Amino acid sequence: MAPLNQILYGPPGTGKTYATTALAVSIAEPAWFKTTCERLDGIKLRQTVKEKYDQLVAEQRVMFTTFHQSFSYEDFIEGIRATTDEQSGGLRYEIVDGIFKQLCDNADVKVQAATSDSITLHGKRIWKMSLGNTQGDEDYIFDECINQGYVLLGYGNDIDFSDCHSREAVKHRLEEKQQESIENNNYTLTSVHAFKNLITKGDLIIVSDGNHKFRAIAEITGDYEFLKTDERVGYQQLRRVKWLRQYQPSLPKERLFLKSLSQMTLYELKPTTVDHTKLEQLLAPTREQESEHKPHVLIIDEINRGNISRIFGELITLLEPSKRKGAEDAQTAVLPYSKTPFSVPDNVYLIGTMNTADKSLAQLDLALRRRFSFNEMLPQPELLAGVTVFGVDLAQMLTRINQRIEVLLDAEHLIGHSYFMPLVYIKDESERQQALAALFKDKLVPLLQEYFFDDHQRIGWVLNDPAKHPDHRFIITDEALRDRLPSLQQLFAADIAEQLMDRRHRLNKAAFTNAEAYRGIVA
């Protein structure tokens, strides 16, 4: 069984990020992955697994992010974001979930389905509706609607619009009751008219939870009614519904919507706003599939590049298996912005990748090291076996380069096989030679310059330049370079020149297309 928290670490180019695709699928859908691996192999297996991965990403059962120096707690858990109110034009401040909290909510969501029958979207209009102010003290409105099987509109106060069958009739009734003129763009007029006259039986209502979540889906089953009540004024415009789905906690808007929701209480959702394919998936016939506790996976690329203490905050403790929700020593933290209790479900898996050339394990945050399993990924030159360029076996070349790097530097700065993998699929020798030249010129030599801090003598040692003819060296130094440049004695006074060591060097561009330059690496 896969560990809940793991980090793939190793030198650059060892396929860590590449491996997360298959690893995430194997965790999220273990039975499917096992069967697929038994049926397929090679490129076809990779393509099939990638398609499944993309499907899981669309369902938000797999999510991907990359840590960097500016990544924060607010990006990862929750934070306050300023948005513009579409009605007033003023600024509003909302608490927005970060990627990790979104995934935890997805993993922990419980779905109540009123029917297991198939629901078609053909001919149905889809509406977004708010039931009570989620930022205020009106949660009881949503609970009432759920329990009583209807939806309530807050606009219109205690006015009965039962005999208002047009927009003009609604406007006349409002003016009559309020004893003042109503503008044609008045939102009370617009929302009441839509609720009373435009929404029809069979239409779908998606109930929002703020501007970034939704919490229920209903089907309109009855005509307009006026709710007579002595308990309050407002929320008295009523339509009977059948509750198709209820989500606790609410689902993020990305599970259904193509863009952010509007603050407006009621409006029709256009095809450019709601993803009909995702809606069909949410309304697909269900057994108890949502309660099967399906695994959810978060991939954190370059996990060591972020400030771990700043990003995880107090929640670093909750990652431990023994502290997960439902565990024997389960722990809950109160989030600083929303002031709500939060725990990490035991079906949430974290996969991190770590480039050891950026930071060694010794420098990694101790709190993170204690809570993650570490899986080392080393270069695999054997994957290049049998592939030759300029008559040189790539596996032998990479092995020899890495052996020299390990002696001169350390094993955390080796070069991974993935740099060379594109050459495996090039059949034409001439094209392969061009690709190898571009690889050395644009990636490998610059990488070695970074590793050795531009110490070109050592870079030359890695590439075995001293054993080659001067014309076949990648780095030109010493006598070969002095023949082309002014001597130290020509540039400085004699007493100064005697004290200097000539550190000048040049890249030999001709070597990148020279067969002897590459053969000399393994000589």
Short mmCIF file of C-alpha atoms in Angstrom, two decimals:
data_model
loop_
_atom_site.label_atom_id
_atom_site.label_comp_id
_atom_site.label_asym_id
_atom_site.label_seq_id
_atom_site.Cartn_x
_atom_site.Cartn_y
_atom_site.Cartn_z
CA MET A 1 0.00 0.00 0.00
CA ALA A 2 1.32 3.45 -0.91
CA PRO A 3 2.42 5.74 1.95
CA LEU A 4 0.15 8.71 2.59
CA ASN A 5 3.05 11.15 2.22
CA GLN A 6 6.04 10.49 0.01
CA ILE A 7 8.75 12.41 -1.80
CA LEU A 8 10.54 11.32 -4.96
CA TYR A 9 14.04 12.76 -4.77
CA GLY A 10 17.12 12.64 -6.93
CA PRO A 11 19.30 14.57 -9.36
CA PRO A 12 17.75 16.53 -12.24
CA GLY A 13 16.55 14.54 -15.21
CA THR A 14 15.78 11.29 -13.39
CA GLY A 15 12.08 11.40 -14.30
CA LYS A 16 10.61 12.42 -10.95
CA THR A 17 7.81 14.60 -12.31
CA TYR A 18 7.27 12.13 -15.16
CA ALA A 19 6.83 9.32 -12.64
CA THR A 20 4.16 11.17 -10.65
CA THR A 21 1.60 10.60 -13.41
CA ALA A 22 1.64 6.82 -13.13
CA LEU A 23 2.12 6.93 -9.36
CA ALA A 24 -0.91 9.18 -8.86
CA VAL A 25 -3.09 6.93 -11.03
CA SER A 26 -1.88 3.80 -9.23
CA ILE A 27 -2.93 5.37 -5.91
CA ALA A 28 -6.24 6.84 -7.08
CA GLU A 29 -7.36 3.80 -9.12
CA PRO A 30 -5.26 0.81 -8.00
CA ALA A 31 -7.48 -1.92 -9.51
CA TRP A 32 -7.71 -0.14 -12.87
CA PHE A 33 -3.96 0.51 -12.90
CA LYS A 34 -3.08 -3.12 -12.14
CA THR A 35 -5.38 -4.45 -14.88
CA THR A 36 -4.08 -1.93 -17.41
CA CYS A 37 -0.45 -2.80 -16.66
CA GLU A 38 -1.23 -6.48 -17.24
CA ARG A 39 -2.81 -5.71 -20.65
CA LEU A 40 -0.47 -3.06 -22.04
CA ASP A 41 3.16 -2.01 -21.99
CA GLY A 42 5.48 0.59 -23.47
CA ILE A 43 4.14 3.70 -25.16
CA LYS A 44 0.56 2.42 -25.30
CA LEU A 45 0.55 1.91 -21.53
CA ARG A 46 1.88 5.41 -20.94
CA GLN A 47 -0.76 6.95 -23.23
CA THR A 48 -3.58 5.06 -21.53
CA VAL A 49 -2.35 5.97 -18.05
CA LYS A 50 -2.01 9.63 -19.09
CA GLU A 51 -5.61 9.64 -20.34
CA LYS A 52 -6.76 8.25 -17.00
CA TYR A 53 -4.64 10.83 -15.21
CA ASP A 54 -6.28 13.65 -17.19
CA GLN A 55 -9.70 12.25 -16.29
CA LEU A 56 -8.81 12.19 -12.59
CA VAL A 57 -7.54 15.77 -12.83
CA ALA A 58 -10.86 16.82 -14.42
CA GLU A 59 -12.69 15.14 -11.53
CA GLN A 60 -10.32 16.91 -9.09
CA ARG A 61 -9.28 13.60 -7.56
CA VAL A 62 -5.72 14.45 -8.64
CA MET A 63 -4.38 17.98 -8.32
CA PHE A 64 -0.97 19.40 -9.22
CA THR A 65 0.96 22.39 -7.95
CA THR A 66 4.56 23.62 -7.86
CA PHE A 67 6.14 25.21 -4.80
CA HIS A 68 8.28 28.32 -5.22
CA GLN A 69 9.69 31.03 -2.99
CA SER A 70 6.49 33.12 -3.09
CA PHE A 71 4.08 30.22 -2.49
CA SER A 72 2.26 30.80 0.79
CA TYR A 73 -0.17 29.42 3.36
CA GLU A 74 -2.90 31.45 1.66
CA ASP A 75 -2.23 29.65 -1.64
CA PHE A 76 -2.11 26.24 0.00
CA ILE A 77 -4.75 26.29 2.76
CA GLU A 78 -6.95 29.41 2.71
CA GLY A 79 -6.66 33.15 2.47
CA ILE A 80 -8.55 36.37 1.94
CA ARG A 81 -8.98 37.63 -1.61
CA ALA A 82 -10.33 40.97 -2.77
CA THR A 83 -12.98 40.77 -5.50
CA THR A 84 -15.26 43.31 -7.15
CA ASP A 85 -18.96 43.23 -6.39
CA GLU A 86 -20.69 43.17 -9.79
CA GLN A 87 -23.75 44.97 -8.46
CA SER A 88 -22.22 47.75 -6.36
CA GLY A 89 -18.82 47.95 -8.05
CA GLY A 90 -17.15 48.02 -4.63
CA LEU A 91 -14.53 45.71 -3.21
CA ARG A 92 -15.51 42.58 -1.32
CA TYR A 93 -13.19 40.42 0.73
CA GLU A 94 -13.81 36.69 0.63
CA ILE A 95 -12.15 33.69 2.21
CA VAL A 96 -10.91 31.48 -0.63
CA ASP A 97 -9.73 27.89 -0.21
CA GLY A 98 -6.21 26.98 -1.30
CA ILE A 99 -5.41 23.90 -3.36
CA PHE A 100 -4.77 21.57 -0.40
CA LYS A 101 -7.99 22.47 1.40
CA GLN A 102 -9.91 22.06 -1.87
CA LEU A 103 -8.53 18.55 -2.25
CA CYS A 104 -9.31 17.66 1.37
CA ASP A 105 -12.89 18.89 0.98
CA ASN A 106 -13.24 16.87 -2.23
CA ALA A 107 -11.93 13.77 -0.46
CA ASP A 108 -14.20 14.25 2.53
CA VAL A 109 -17.40 15.26 0.73
CA LYS A 110 -20.54 13.30 1.46
CA VAL A 111 -23.23 13.21 -1.20
CA GLN A 112 -26.92 12.73 -0.59
CA ALA A 113 -28.61 11.59 -3.78
CA ALA A 114 -32.41 11.70 -3.97
CA THR A 115 -32.53 9.43 -6.98
CA SER A 116 -30.44 6.83 -8.72
CA ASP A 117 -32.27 7.41 -12.02
CA SER A 118 -30.55 8.90 -15.04
CA ILE A 119 -31.21 12.64 -15.46
CA THR A 120 -31.07 14.21 -18.89
CA LEU A 121 -30.12 17.84 -19.46
CA HIS A 122 -31.91 18.07 -22.79
CA GLY A 123 -34.36 20.97 -22.86
CA LYS A 124 -33.56 22.06 -19.30
CA ARG A 125 -32.48 25.56 -18.39
CA ILE A 126 -29.91 25.76 -15.61
CA TRP A 127 -30.01 28.47 -12.96
CA LYS A 128 -27.64 29.55 -10.24
CA MET A 129 -29.35 30.52 -6.98
CA SER A 130 -28.26 31.58 -3.51
CA LEU A 131 -30.29 30.41 -0.54
CA GLY A 132 -29.49 32.84 2.24
CA ASN A 133 -26.37 34.90 2.79
CA THR A 134 -23.56 32.43 3.56
CA GLN A 135 -21.43 35.30 4.93
CA GLY A 136 -24.17 36.31 7.36
CA ASP A 137 -26.58 34.52 9.66
CA GLU A 138 -28.99 33.06 7.10
CA ASP A 139 -27.87 29.44 6.97
CA TYR A 140 -31.25 28.51 8.36
CA ILE A 141 -32.79 29.40 4.99
CA PHE A 142 -30.80 26.68 3.23
CA ASP A 143 -31.65 24.15 5.95
CA GLU A 144 -35.33 25.04 5.71
CA CYS A 145 -35.32 24.62 1.94
CA ILE A 146 -33.61 21.24 2.16
CA ASN A 147 -36.01 19.97 4.82
CA GLN A 148 -39.17 21.30 3.18
CA GLY A 149 -38.36 20.49 -0.46
CA TYR A 150 -38.47 23.98 -1.94
CA VAL A 151 -36.33 26.98 -2.81
CA LEU A 152 -37.01 30.51 -1.53
CA LEU A 153 -36.19 33.86 -3.10
CA GLY A 154 -35.27 36.64 -0.67
CA TYR A 155 -36.40 39.47 -2.93
CA GLY A 156 -40.01 40.67 -3.03
CA ASN A 157 -40.45 40.82 0.75
CA ASP A 158 -44.01 39.83 1.72
CA ILE A 159 -45.63 40.57 -1.65
CA ASP A 160 -47.70 37.86 -3.34
CA PHE A 161 -46.99 37.72 -7.10
CA SER A 162 -49.29 34.76 -7.87
CA ASP A 163 -51.30 36.61 -10.52
CA CYS A 164 -48.31 38.45 -12.08
CA HIS A 165 -47.67 36.58 -15.30
CA SER A 166 -45.36 39.10 -17.01
CA ARG A 167 -42.50 41.44 -16.16
CA GLU A 168 -44.83 44.43 -16.45
CA ALA A 169 -47.26 42.84 -14.01
CA VAL A 170 -44.48 42.21 -11.51
CA LYS A 171 -43.28 45.79 -11.88
CA HIS A 172 -46.81 47.15 -11.37
CA ARG A 173 -47.27 45.06 -8.20
CA LEU A 174 -43.93 46.25 -6.77
CA GLU A 175 -44.78 49.90 -7.48
CA GLU A 176 -48.22 49.41 -6.00
CA LYS A 177 -46.89 47.93 -2.74
CA GLN A 178 -43.84 50.16 -2.37
CA GLN A 179 -45.66 53.29 -3.56
CA GLU A 180 -42.71 54.41 -5.67
CA SER A 181 -41.55 54.14 -9.27
CA ILE A 182 -39.40 51.12 -10.16
CA GLU A 183 -36.63 51.32 -12.77
CA ASN A 184 -36.67 48.66 -15.51
CA ASN A 185 -33.21 47.42 -14.46
CA ASN A 186 -34.20 47.03 -10.80
CA TYR A 187 -32.81 43.69 -9.59
CA THR A 188 -35.81 42.87 -7.39
CA LEU A 189 -37.97 43.17 -10.51
CA THR A 190 -35.55 41.05 -12.56
CA SER A 191 -35.14 38.28 -9.98
CA VAL A 192 -38.82 38.01 -9.06
CA HIS A 193 -39.88 37.90 -12.73
CA ALA A 194 -37.29 35.17 -13.46
CA PHE A 195 -38.30 33.17 -10.38
CA LYS A 196 -42.03 33.51 -11.06
CA ASN A 197 -42.32 33.44 -14.86
CA LEU A 198 -39.11 32.29 -16.55
CA ILE A 199 -38.15 29.24 -14.48
CA THR A 200 -40.27 26.27 -15.51
CA LYS A 201 -40.86 22.76 -14.26
CA GLY A 202 -37.90 20.52 -15.07
CA ASP A 203 -35.33 23.33 -14.91
CA LEU A 204 -32.29 22.76 -12.70
CA ILE A 205 -31.21 24.95 -9.80
CA ILE A 206 -27.57 24.91 -8.65
CA VAL A 207 -27.31 26.33 -5.16
CA SER A 208 -24.13 28.33 -4.60
CA ASP A 209 -22.13 28.64 -1.40
CA GLY A 210 -20.47 32.01 -1.80
CA ASN A 211 -18.82 32.74 -5.13
CA HIS A 212 -16.40 29.83 -5.11
CA LYS A 213 -18.46 26.76 -4.13
CA PHE A 214 -21.80 25.06 -4.67
CA ARG A 215 -23.67 22.82 -2.25
CA ALA A 216 -26.78 21.36 -3.88
CA ILE A 217 -28.56 20.65 -7.18
CA ALA A 218 -32.35 20.63 -7.46
CA GLU A 219 -35.00 20.09 -10.14
CA ILE A 220 -38.03 22.41 -10.24
CA THR A 221 -41.23 20.39 -9.71
CA GLY A 222 -43.88 23.01 -8.97
CA ASP A 223 -45.22 26.38 -10.04
CA TYR A 224 -44.78 29.60 -8.12
CA GLU A 225 -46.28 29.80 -4.63
CA PHE A 226 -46.41 32.53 -2.02
CA LEU A 227 -45.29 31.38 1.42
CA LYS A 228 -47.47 32.89 4.13
CA THR A 229 -45.55 33.04 7.40
CA ASP A 230 -45.54 35.07 10.58
CA GLU A 231 -41.92 34.15 11.32
CA ARG A 232 -40.28 36.66 8.98
CA VAL A 233 -40.67 39.14 6.16
CA GLY A 234 -38.84 38.02 3.05
CA TYR A 235 -37.93 34.64 1.62
CA GLN A 236 -41.58 34.14 0.84
CA GLN A 237 -41.37 33.50 -2.92
CA LEU A 238 -41.43 29.71 -3.26
CA ARG A 239 -40.92 26.99 -5.87
CA ARG A 240 -41.20 23.28 -5.05
CA VAL A 241 -38.14 21.23 -5.98
CA LYS A 242 -36.74 17.74 -5.89
CA TRP A 243 -33.29 17.77 -4.34
CA LEU A 244 -31.08 15.71 -6.66
CA ARG A 245 -27.73 16.14 -4.90
CA GLN A 246 -26.53 17.67 -1.65
CA TYR A 247 -22.83 18.09 -0.85
CA GLN A 248 -21.29 18.37 2.59
CA PRO A 249 -18.89 20.10 2.62
CA SER A 250 -19.60 22.20 -0.46
CA LEU A 251 -17.76 21.42 -3.69
CA PRO A 252 -15.38 23.94 -5.29
CA LYS A 253 -16.70 25.75 -8.35
CA GLU A 254 -14.04 24.07 -10.51
CA ARG A 255 -15.99 20.83 -10.23
CA LEU A 256 -18.73 22.32 -12.38
CA PHE A 257 -18.15 25.87 -13.56
CA LEU A 258 -15.95 27.26 -16.32
CA LYS A 259 -15.65 30.69 -14.73
CA SER A 260 -16.27 32.41 -11.40
CA LEU A 261 -19.80 32.80 -10.10
CA SER A 262 -21.55 36.15 -9.87
CA GLN A 263 -22.77 37.68 -6.64
CA MET A 264 -26.31 37.91 -8.06
CA THR A 265 -28.82 35.78 -6.18
CA LEU A 266 -30.50 34.28 -9.23
CA TYR A 267 -29.50 34.11 -12.88
CA GLU A 268 -29.45 31.65 -15.75
CA LEU A 269 -26.21 29.80 -16.40
CA LYS A 270 -25.08 29.95 -20.00
CA PRO A 271 -23.04 27.17 -21.71
CA THR A 272 -19.95 29.38 -21.36
CA THR A 273 -20.36 29.34 -17.57
CA VAL A 274 -21.36 25.78 -16.66
CA ASP A 275 -19.64 22.64 -17.95
CA HIS A 276 -22.48 20.37 -19.07
CA THR A 277 -20.21 17.32 -19.22
CA LYS A 278 -19.23 17.75 -15.57
CA LEU A 279 -22.86 18.34 -14.62
CA GLU A 280 -23.87 15.10 -16.31
CA GLN A 281 -21.14 13.30 -14.35
CA LEU A 282 -22.40 14.77 -11.08
CA LEU A 283 -25.96 13.68 -11.92
CA ALA A 284 -24.97 10.25 -13.24
CA PRO A 285 -26.79 7.30 -11.62
CA THR A 286 -25.20 6.54 -8.27
CA ARG A 287 -25.06 3.72 -5.86
CA GLU A 288 -23.06 4.54 -2.79
CA GLN A 289 -20.08 5.41 -4.96
CA GLU A 290 -19.44 8.72 -3.24
CA SER A 291 -19.10 7.05 0.14
CA GLU A 292 -16.46 4.60 -1.06
CA HIS A 293 -13.77 6.88 0.32
CA LYS A 294 -11.90 7.14 -2.96
CA PRO A 295 -8.24 8.19 -2.77
CA HIS A 296 -7.38 11.77 -3.71
CA VAL A 297 -3.83 12.77 -4.65
CA LEU A 298 -1.97 16.08 -4.48
CA ILE A 299 1.28 16.29 -6.45
CA ILE A 300 3.70 18.96 -5.21
CA ASP A 301 6.48 19.50 -7.70
CA GLU A 302 9.73 21.05 -6.42
CA ILE A 303 8.52 20.71 -2.82
CA ASN A 304 11.92 21.73 -1.44
CA ARG A 305 11.81 25.13 -3.17
CA GLY A 306 8.98 26.38 -0.95
CA ASN A 307 9.17 27.66 2.62
CA ILE A 308 7.63 24.60 4.29
CA SER A 309 6.93 26.27 7.64
CA ARG A 310 5.24 29.18 5.92
CA ILE A 311 3.16 27.05 3.55
CA PHE A 312 1.94 24.30 5.87
CA GLY A 313 1.81 26.34 9.05
CA GLU A 314 0.17 24.52 11.96
CA LEU A 315 -1.21 21.86 9.59
CA ILE A 316 2.14 20.09 9.19
CA THR A 317 1.18 17.99 12.23
CA LEU A 318 -2.12 16.91 10.65
CA LEU A 319 -0.30 15.18 7.78
CA GLU A 320 0.89 12.36 10.01
CA PRO A 321 -1.10 9.13 9.49
CA SER A 322 -1.85 8.92 13.20
CA LYS A 323 -3.25 12.46 13.20
CA ARG A 324 -5.52 12.03 10.16
CA LYS A 325 -9.28 12.18 10.46
CA GLY A 326 -10.65 8.94 11.87
CA ALA A 327 -7.28 7.79 13.23
CA GLU A 328 -6.76 6.81 16.84
CA ASP A 329 -4.96 10.07 17.64
CA ALA A 330 -6.89 12.26 15.16
CA GLN A 331 -6.29 16.00 15.54
CA THR A 332 -8.24 19.04 14.37
CA ALA A 333 -6.99 22.59 13.87
CA VAL A 334 -9.05 25.78 13.68
CA LEU A 335 -8.19 27.67 10.52
CA PRO A 336 -7.14 31.29 11.13
CA TYR A 337 -9.29 32.98 8.47
CA SER A 338 -12.56 31.03 8.37
CA LYS A 339 -12.36 29.98 12.04
CA THR A 340 -13.63 26.55 11.05
CA PRO A 341 -12.27 23.20 12.30
CA PHE A 342 -10.12 21.36 9.78
CA SER A 343 -8.60 17.89 9.65
CA VAL A 344 -6.88 15.92 6.89
CA PRO A 345 -8.88 12.90 5.62
CA ASP A 346 -7.08 9.57 5.54
CA ASN A 347 -7.77 9.17 1.83
CA VAL A 348 -5.62 12.19 0.88
CA TYR A 349 -2.19 11.28 -0.51
CA LEU A 350 0.69 13.70 -1.05
CA ILE A 351 3.42 13.10 -3.63
CA GLY A 352 6.30 15.55 -3.64
CA THR A 353 9.28 15.79 -5.97
CA MET A 354 12.64 17.11 -4.89
CA ASN A 355 15.66 18.00 -6.98
CA THR A 356 18.73 17.21 -4.88
CA ALA A 357 20.83 19.57 -6.99
CA ASP A 358 18.76 22.42 -5.48
CA LYS A 359 18.86 21.27 -1.88
CA SER A 360 20.15 18.15 -0.17
CA LEU A 361 18.12 16.05 2.24
CA ALA A 362 20.30 17.31 5.06
CA GLN A 363 19.01 20.84 4.48
CA LEU A 364 15.34 19.84 4.22
CA ASP A 365 12.92 20.97 6.91
CA LEU A 366 13.07 18.40 9.71
CA ALA A 367 9.31 18.55 10.26
CA LEU A 368 8.80 17.55 6.64
CA ARG A 369 11.41 14.78 6.77
CA ARG A 370 9.70 13.13 9.73
CA ARG A 371 6.32 13.03 8.04
CA PHE A 372 7.25 11.89 4.54
CA SER A 373 8.63 8.67 3.12
CA PHE A 374 11.53 9.21 0.71
CA ASN A 375 11.96 7.31 -2.54
CA GLU A 376 15.29 7.92 -4.26
CA MET A 377 15.27 8.12 -8.05
CA LEU A 378 18.70 7.74 -9.63
CA PRO A 379 19.82 7.97 -13.27
CA GLN A 380 18.97 4.84 -15.25
CA PRO A 381 21.52 4.71 -18.10
CA GLU A 382 20.34 1.18 -18.89
CA LEU A 383 17.27 2.74 -20.52
CA LEU A 384 19.64 4.12 -23.17
CA ALA A 385 21.40 0.82 -23.83
CA GLY A 386 21.92 0.05 -27.50
CA VAL A 387 21.36 3.65 -28.63
CA THR A 388 24.48 5.04 -30.30
CA VAL A 389 25.38 8.47 -31.66
CA PHE A 390 28.66 9.13 -33.46
CA GLY A 391 29.41 5.48 -32.70
CA VAL A 392 29.24 6.12 -28.93
CA ASP A 393 26.87 4.16 -26.70
CA LEU A 394 24.74 6.70 -24.80
CA ALA A 395 24.43 4.47 -21.75
CA GLN A 396 28.20 4.20 -21.48
CA MET A 397 28.63 7.95 -22.03
CA LEU A 398 26.12 8.92 -19.30
CA THR A 399 27.62 6.38 -16.88
CA ARG A 400 31.12 7.71 -17.37
CA ILE A 401 30.04 11.35 -17.00
CA ASN A 402 28.19 10.59 -13.76
CA GLN A 403 31.11 8.60 -12.34
CA ARG A 404 33.36 11.61 -12.80
CA ILE A 405 30.78 14.04 -11.34
CA GLU A 406 30.39 11.86 -8.24
CA VAL A 407 34.17 11.89 -7.66
CA LEU A 408 34.59 15.61 -8.27
CA LEU A 409 31.36 16.77 -6.59
CA ASP A 410 28.81 14.34 -5.08
CA ALA A 411 26.01 11.93 -5.97
CA GLU A 412 23.32 14.61 -5.58
CA HIS A 413 24.47 16.40 -8.74
CA LEU A 414 24.43 13.58 -11.25
CA ILE A 415 22.77 13.91 -14.65
CA GLY A 416 19.54 12.04 -15.25
CA HIS A 417 18.74 9.79 -18.18
CA SER A 418 15.66 11.78 -19.20
CA TYR A 419 17.88 14.38 -20.87
CA PHE A 420 18.87 11.70 -23.38
CA MET A 421 15.50 9.94 -23.75
CA PRO A 422 14.32 11.97 -26.78
CA LEU A 423 17.29 10.55 -28.72
CA VAL A 424 15.96 7.02 -28.20
CA TYR A 425 12.98 7.75 -30.44
CA ILE A 426 14.98 9.38 -33.26
CA LYS A 427 15.72 6.78 -35.92
CA ASP A 428 17.76 8.87 -38.36
CA GLU A 429 21.44 9.02 -37.37
CA SER A 430 21.92 12.52 -38.78
CA GLU A 431 18.97 13.88 -36.80
CA ARG A 432 20.19 12.07 -33.69
CA GLN A 433 23.62 13.71 -34.04
CA GLN A 434 22.00 17.15 -34.31
CA ALA A 435 19.84 16.44 -31.25
CA LEU A 436 22.88 15.33 -29.21
CA ALA A 437 24.81 18.45 -30.21
CA ALA A 438 21.88 20.66 -29.17
CA LEU A 439 21.55 18.73 -25.89
CA PHE A 440 25.20 19.27 -24.95
CA LYS A 441 25.28 22.87 -26.09
CA ASP A 442 21.98 24.08 -24.61
CA LYS A 443 21.50 21.89 -21.53
CA LEU A 444 24.34 19.69 -20.35
CA VAL A 445 27.29 22.07 -20.57
CA PRO A 446 25.26 24.93 -18.95
CA LEU A 447 24.19 22.47 -16.24
CA LEU A 448 27.83 21.53 -15.59
CA GLN A 449 28.72 25.23 -15.47
CA GLU A 450 26.11 25.64 -12.74
CA TYR A 451 27.29 22.54 -10.86
CA PHE A 452 30.94 23.58 -10.82
CA PHE A 453 30.39 27.33 -10.53
CA ASP A 454 32.03 27.95 -13.90
CA ASP A 455 35.20 26.08 -12.94
CA HIS A 456 35.94 25.07 -16.52
CA GLN A 457 38.94 23.02 -15.62
CA ARG A 458 36.72 20.58 -13.73
CA ILE A 459 34.06 20.70 -16.43
CA GLY A 460 36.78 19.66 -18.85
CA TRP A 461 37.71 16.80 -16.55
CA VAL A 462 34.10 15.55 -16.52
CA LEU A 463 34.12 15.55 -20.32
CA ASN A 464 37.62 13.99 -20.39
CA ASP A 465 38.97 16.94 -22.36
CA PRO A 466 42.61 16.62 -21.21
CA ALA A 467 42.84 13.22 -22.94
CA LYS A 468 41.66 14.61 -26.28
CA HIS A 469 43.31 16.47 -29.14
CA PRO A 470 42.89 20.22 -28.52
CA ASP A 471 40.52 20.51 -31.51
CA HIS A 472 38.20 17.88 -29.97
CA ARG A 473 37.84 19.46 -26.54
CA PHE A 474 34.57 21.07 -25.43
CA ILE A 475 36.43 23.59 -23.25
CA ILE A 476 39.52 25.31 -24.71
CA THR A 477 42.08 26.35 -22.07
CA ASP A 478 45.84 26.41 -21.46
CA GLU A 479 48.18 26.43 -24.43
CA ALA A 480 45.50 25.94 -27.06
CA LEU A 481 43.82 29.14 -25.95
CA ARG A 482 47.03 31.10 -25.42
CA ASP A 483 47.92 30.64 -29.05
CA ARG A 484 44.79 32.61 -29.95
CA LEU A 485 44.81 35.31 -27.24
CA PRO A 486 47.39 37.82 -25.99
CA SER A 487 49.72 36.38 -23.35
CA LEU A 488 49.68 37.56 -19.75
CA GLN A 489 53.01 39.23 -20.33
CA GLN A 490 51.46 41.25 -23.14
CA LEU A 491 48.56 42.33 -20.97
CA PHE A 492 50.29 43.05 -17.65
CA ALA A 493 53.56 44.24 -16.27
CA ALA A 494 56.12 41.47 -15.77
CA ASP A 495 55.92 41.46 -11.97
CA ILE A 496 52.09 41.19 -12.11
CA ALA A 497 52.03 38.59 -14.88
CA GLU A 498 54.27 36.31 -12.80
CA GLN A 499 51.68 36.27 -10.01
CA LEU A 500 48.67 35.48 -12.20
CA MET A 501 47.19 32.12 -13.21
CA ASP A 502 45.61 32.17 -16.64
CA ARG A 503 41.96 31.21 -16.10
CA ARG A 504 40.71 32.16 -19.54
CA HIS A 505 38.63 29.64 -21.44
CA ARG A 506 36.33 29.38 -24.44
CA LEU A 507 33.64 26.92 -25.50
CA ASN A 508 34.70 25.04 -28.61
CA LYS A 509 31.54 25.23 -30.73
CA ALA A 510 33.03 22.90 -33.31
CA ALA A 511 33.26 20.11 -30.72
CA PHE A 512 29.47 19.83 -30.42
CA THR A 513 29.28 18.34 -33.91
CA ASN A 514 32.57 16.46 -33.77
CA ALA A 515 32.42 12.69 -33.37
CA GLU A 516 35.85 12.55 -31.73
CA ALA A 517 34.72 14.96 -29.01
CA TYR A 518 32.04 12.48 -27.88
CA ARG A 519 34.20 9.38 -28.35
CA GLY A 520 36.81 11.03 -26.17
CA ILE A 521 34.34 11.22 -23.27
CA VAL A 522 34.36 7.45 -22.87
CA ALA A 523 37.99 6.90 -23.92
#
